[in-house]
């Protein structure tokens, strides 16, 4: 799947919607291509008290549900159409569920693409890689 198709898939789930005065969903959408070749998507949940989670986390959970852990490529995009790099927690999540995910390609703005390992320098689990 080309980057623009993956971006389009992430965009398809990034539309902000209020669930309750304490919770919104979809301010960020994410899509990934897994090691099994399938695409998974997810949207974030913003809740009071910090109990929500990121769109990448949601897409990864959909992938994990099918017992897949390898991520070939991933992107996240906000409701304004801006591509966002993964937060620190999502970087760790990707890195810890499969050490080969250090090679996961992260789609950034301006057609830029980096591997996860470039976003996790001096990785604390480096001795296992
Ligand atoms: Zn995150």
PDB file of C-alpha atoms and ligand atoms in Angstrom:
ATOM      1  CA  UNK A   1       0.000   0.000   0.000  1.00  0.00           C
ATOM      2  CA  UNK A   2       1.359   3.395  -0.978  1.00  0.00           C
ATOM      3  CA  UNK A   3       1.858   6.095   1.669  1.00  0.00           C
ATOM      4  CA  UNK A   4      -0.933   8.264   0.262  1.00  0.00           C
ATOM      5  CA  UNK A   5      -3.397   5.367   0.554  1.00  0.00           C
ATOM      6  CA  UNK A   6      -2.372   4.737   4.161  1.00  0.00           C
ATOM      7  CA  UNK A   7      -2.705   8.463   4.916  1.00  0.00           C
ATOM      8  CA  UNK A   8      -6.171   8.431   3.336  1.00  0.00           C
ATOM      9  CA  UNK A   9      -7.150   5.451   5.506  1.00  0.00           C
ATOM     10  CA  UNK A  10      -5.960   7.248   8.670  1.00  0.00           C
ATOM     11  CA  UNK A  11      -7.843  10.356   7.599  1.00  0.00           C
ATOM     12  CA  UNK A  12     -11.039   8.313   7.178  1.00  0.00           C
ATOM     13  CA  UNK A  13     -11.155   7.750  10.959  1.00  0.00           C
ATOM     14  CA  UNK A  14      -9.973  11.202  12.080  1.00  0.00           C
ATOM     15  CA  UNK A  15     -13.048  13.259  12.749  1.00  0.00           C
ATOM     16  CA  UNK A  16     -13.584  14.711  16.187  1.00  0.00           C
ATOM     17  CA  UNK A  17     -16.785  13.612  17.910  1.00  0.00           C
ATOM     18  CA  UNK A  18     -17.930  14.331  21.446  1.00  0.00           C
ATOM     19  CA  UNK A  19     -19.229  11.260  23.254  1.00  0.00           C
ATOM     20  CA  UNK A  20     -19.905  12.948  26.599  1.00  0.00           C
ATOM     21  CA  UNK A  21     -18.751  16.248  28.161  1.00  0.00           C
ATOM     22  CA  UNK A  22     -15.807  14.188  29.456  1.00  0.00           C
ATOM     23  CA  UNK A  23     -14.850  12.240  26.336  1.00  0.00           C
ATOM     24  CA  UNK A  24     -14.194  12.808  22.634  1.00  0.00           C
ATOM     25  CA  UNK A  25     -12.974  10.433  19.955  1.00  0.00           C
ATOM     26  CA  UNK A  26     -11.336  10.737  16.586  1.00  0.00           C
ATOM     27  CA  UNK A  27      -9.304  13.915  16.990  1.00  0.00           C
ATOM     28  CA  UNK A  28      -6.511  11.735  15.625  1.00  0.00           C
ATOM     29  CA  UNK A  29      -6.780   8.731  13.310  1.00  0.00           C
ATOM     30  CA  UNK A  30      -4.107   6.178  12.532  1.00  0.00           C
ATOM     31  CA  UNK A  31      -3.543   3.435  10.000  1.00  0.00           C
ATOM     32  CA  UNK A  32      -0.852   0.812   9.788  1.00  0.00           C
ATOM     33  CA  UNK A  33       0.269  -1.999   7.537  1.00  0.00           C
ATOM     34  CA  UNK A  34       1.113  -5.102   9.548  1.00  0.00           C
ATOM     35  CA  UNK A  35       3.529  -7.927   8.876  1.00  0.00           C
ATOM     36  CA  UNK A  36       0.627 -10.020   7.600  1.00  0.00           C
ATOM     37  CA  UNK A  37       0.060  -7.430   4.861  1.00  0.00           C
ATOM     38  CA  UNK A  38      -3.246  -6.297   6.285  1.00  0.00           C
ATOM     39  CA  UNK A  39      -4.186  -2.701   7.088  1.00  0.00           C
ATOM     40  CA  UNK A  40      -5.535  -1.751  10.501  1.00  0.00           C
ATOM     41  CA  UNK A  41      -6.925   1.587  11.591  1.00  0.00           C
ATOM     42  CA  UNK A  42      -7.768   3.224  14.888  1.00  0.00           C
ATOM     43  CA  UNK A  43      -8.918   6.464  16.430  1.00  0.00           C
ATOM     44  CA  UNK A  44      -7.921   8.112  19.655  1.00  0.00           C
ATOM     45  CA  UNK A  45     -10.045   8.487  22.763  1.00  0.00           C
ATOM     46  CA  UNK A  46      -9.623  11.675  24.791  1.00  0.00           C
ATOM     47  CA  UNK A  47     -11.057  11.295  28.271  1.00  0.00           C
ATOM     48  CA  UNK A  48     -10.839  13.336  31.411  1.00  0.00           C
ATOM     49  CA  UNK A  49      -8.312  12.115  33.977  1.00  0.00           C
ATOM     50  CA  UNK A  50      -5.888  10.977  31.240  1.00  0.00           C
ATOM     51  CA  UNK A  51      -7.489   7.567  30.717  1.00  0.00           C
ATOM     52  CA  UNK A  52      -7.834   7.795  26.952  1.00  0.00           C
ATOM     53  CA  UNK A  53      -5.367   6.487  24.395  1.00  0.00           C
ATOM     54  CA  UNK A  54      -3.786   7.401  21.093  1.00  0.00           C
ATOM     55  CA  UNK A  55      -4.992   6.510  17.595  1.00  0.00           C
ATOM     56  CA  UNK A  56      -1.829   4.464  17.016  1.00  0.00           C
ATOM     57  CA  UNK A  57      -2.557   2.519  20.210  1.00  0.00           C
ATOM     58  CA  UNK A  58      -6.058   1.816  18.906  1.00  0.00           C
ATOM     59  CA  UNK A  59      -4.784   0.620  15.497  1.00  0.00           C
ATOM     60  CA  UNK A  60      -2.171  -1.551  17.221  1.00  0.00           C
ATOM     61  CA  UNK A  61      -4.887  -3.061  19.446  1.00  0.00           C
ATOM     62  CA  UNK A  62      -6.906  -3.994  16.330  1.00  0.00           C
ATOM     63  CA  UNK A  63      -3.778  -5.653  14.891  1.00  0.00           C
ATOM     64  CA  UNK A  64      -2.975  -7.461  18.155  1.00  0.00           C
ATOM     65  CA  UNK A  65      -6.517  -8.841  18.206  1.00  0.00           C
ATOM     66  CA  UNK A  66      -5.481 -10.904  15.179  1.00  0.00           C
ATOM     67  CA  UNK A  67      -2.251 -12.014  16.916  1.00  0.00           C
ATOM     68  CA  UNK A  68      -0.061  -9.872  14.672  1.00  0.00           C
ATOM     69  CA  UNK A  69       2.752  -7.809  16.226  1.00  0.00           C
ATOM     70  CA  UNK A  70       4.935  -6.687  13.337  1.00  0.00           C
ATOM     71  CA  UNK A  71       4.249  -3.199  11.973  1.00  0.00           C
ATOM     72  CA  UNK A  72       5.650  -2.445   8.538  1.00  0.00           C
ATOM     73  CA  UNK A  73       4.435   1.135   8.302  1.00  0.00           C
ATOM     74  CA  UNK A  74       2.271   3.500  10.360  1.00  0.00           C
ATOM     75  CA  UNK A  75       0.850   7.001  10.166  1.00  0.00           C
ATOM     76  CA  UNK A  76      -1.302   9.220  12.383  1.00  0.00           C
ATOM     77  CA  UNK A  77      -3.209  12.270  11.245  1.00  0.00           C
ATOM     78  CA  UNK A  78      -5.257  14.815  13.162  1.00  0.00           C
ATOM     79  CA  UNK A  79      -8.694  16.180  12.283  1.00  0.00           C
ATOM     80  CA  UNK A  80      -7.034  19.185  10.587  1.00  0.00           C
ATOM     81  CA  UNK A  81      -5.284  16.808   8.204  1.00  0.00           C
ATOM     82  CA  UNK A  82      -1.835  17.204   9.752  1.00  0.00           C
ATOM     83  CA  UNK A  83       0.414  14.157  10.025  1.00  0.00           C
ATOM     84  CA  UNK A  84       1.695  13.661  13.552  1.00  0.00           C
ATOM     85  CA  UNK A  85       4.699  11.637  14.705  1.00  0.00           C
ATOM     86  CA  UNK A  86       3.909   9.056  17.421  1.00  0.00           C
ATOM     87  CA  UNK A  87       4.197  10.113  21.060  1.00  0.00           C
ATOM     88  CA  UNK A  88       6.770   8.526  23.347  1.00  0.00           C
ATOM     89  CA  UNK A  89       4.321   5.983  24.744  1.00  0.00           C
ATOM     90  CA  UNK A  90       3.327   4.763  21.269  1.00  0.00           C
ATOM     91  CA  UNK A  91       6.984   4.560  20.226  1.00  0.00           C
ATOM     92  CA  UNK A  92       7.629   2.318  23.242  1.00  0.00           C
ATOM     93  CA  UNK A  93       4.527   0.242  22.569  1.00  0.00           C
ATOM     94  CA  UNK A  94       5.621  -0.440  18.992  1.00  0.00           C
ATOM     95  CA  UNK A  95       9.168  -1.190  20.106  1.00  0.00           C
ATOM     96  CA  UNK A  96       8.240  -3.579  22.887  1.00  0.00           C
ATOM     97  CA  UNK A  97       5.592  -5.741  21.176  1.00  0.00           C
ATOM     98  CA  UNK A  98       8.058  -6.875  18.492  1.00  0.00           C
ATOM     99  CA  UNK A  99      11.762  -5.970  18.432  1.00  0.00           C
ATOM    100  CA  UNK A 100      11.673  -6.048  14.607  1.00  0.00           C
ATOM    101  CA  UNK A 101       9.441  -2.985  14.861  1.00  0.00           C
ATOM    102  CA  UNK A 102      12.637  -0.948  15.249  1.00  0.00           C
ATOM    103  CA  UNK A 103      12.457  -1.095  11.427  1.00  0.00           C
ATOM    104  CA  UNK A 104       8.832   0.145  11.301  1.00  0.00           C
ATOM    105  CA  UNK A 105       8.538   3.001   8.866  1.00  0.00           C
ATOM    106  CA  UNK A 106       6.909   6.091  10.372  1.00  0.00           C
ATOM    107  CA  UNK A 107       5.317   8.396   7.821  1.00  0.00           C
ATOM    108  CA  UNK A 108       5.971  12.061   8.599  1.00  0.00           C
ATOM    109  CA  UNK A 109       5.111  15.324   6.836  1.00  0.00           C
ATOM    110  CA  UNK A 110       6.613  16.349   3.491  1.00  0.00           C
ATOM    111  CA  UNK A 111       6.788  12.749   2.270  1.00  0.00           C
ATOM    112  CA  UNK A 112       9.410  12.068   4.900  1.00  0.00           C
ATOM    113  CA  UNK A 113       9.684   8.575   6.346  1.00  0.00           C
ATOM    114  CA  UNK A 114      11.893   7.423   9.226  1.00  0.00           C
ATOM    115  CA  UNK A 115      12.391   4.106  10.982  1.00  0.00           C
ATOM    116  CA  UNK A 116      11.224   3.775  14.584  1.00  0.00           C
ATOM    117  CA  UNK A 117      14.814   3.263  15.742  1.00  0.00           C
ATOM    118  CA  UNK A 118      15.581   6.815  14.569  1.00  0.00           C
ATOM    119  CA  UNK A 119      12.919   8.076  16.999  1.00  0.00           C
ATOM    120  CA  UNK A 120      14.282   5.928  19.851  1.00  0.00           C
ATOM    121  CA  UNK A 121      18.008   6.697  20.063  1.00  0.00           C
ATOM    122  CA  UNK A 122      19.967   4.935  22.823  1.00  0.00           C
ATOM    123  CA  UNK A 123      17.055   2.519  23.223  1.00  0.00           C
ATOM    124  CA  UNK A 124      16.912   1.077  26.721  1.00  0.00           C
ATOM    125  CA  UNK A 125      16.184  -2.466  25.391  1.00  0.00           C
ATOM    126  CA  UNK A 126      19.063  -2.283  22.913  1.00  0.00           C
ATOM    127  CA  UNK A 127      20.791  -5.347  24.410  1.00  0.00           C
ATOM    128  CA  UNK A 128      17.905  -7.520  23.123  1.00  0.00           C
ATOM    129  CA  UNK A 129      17.970  -6.233  19.558  1.00  0.00           C
TER     130      UNK A 129
HETATM  131 ZN1  LIG B   1       0.691   7.957  21.319  1.00  0.00          ZN
END
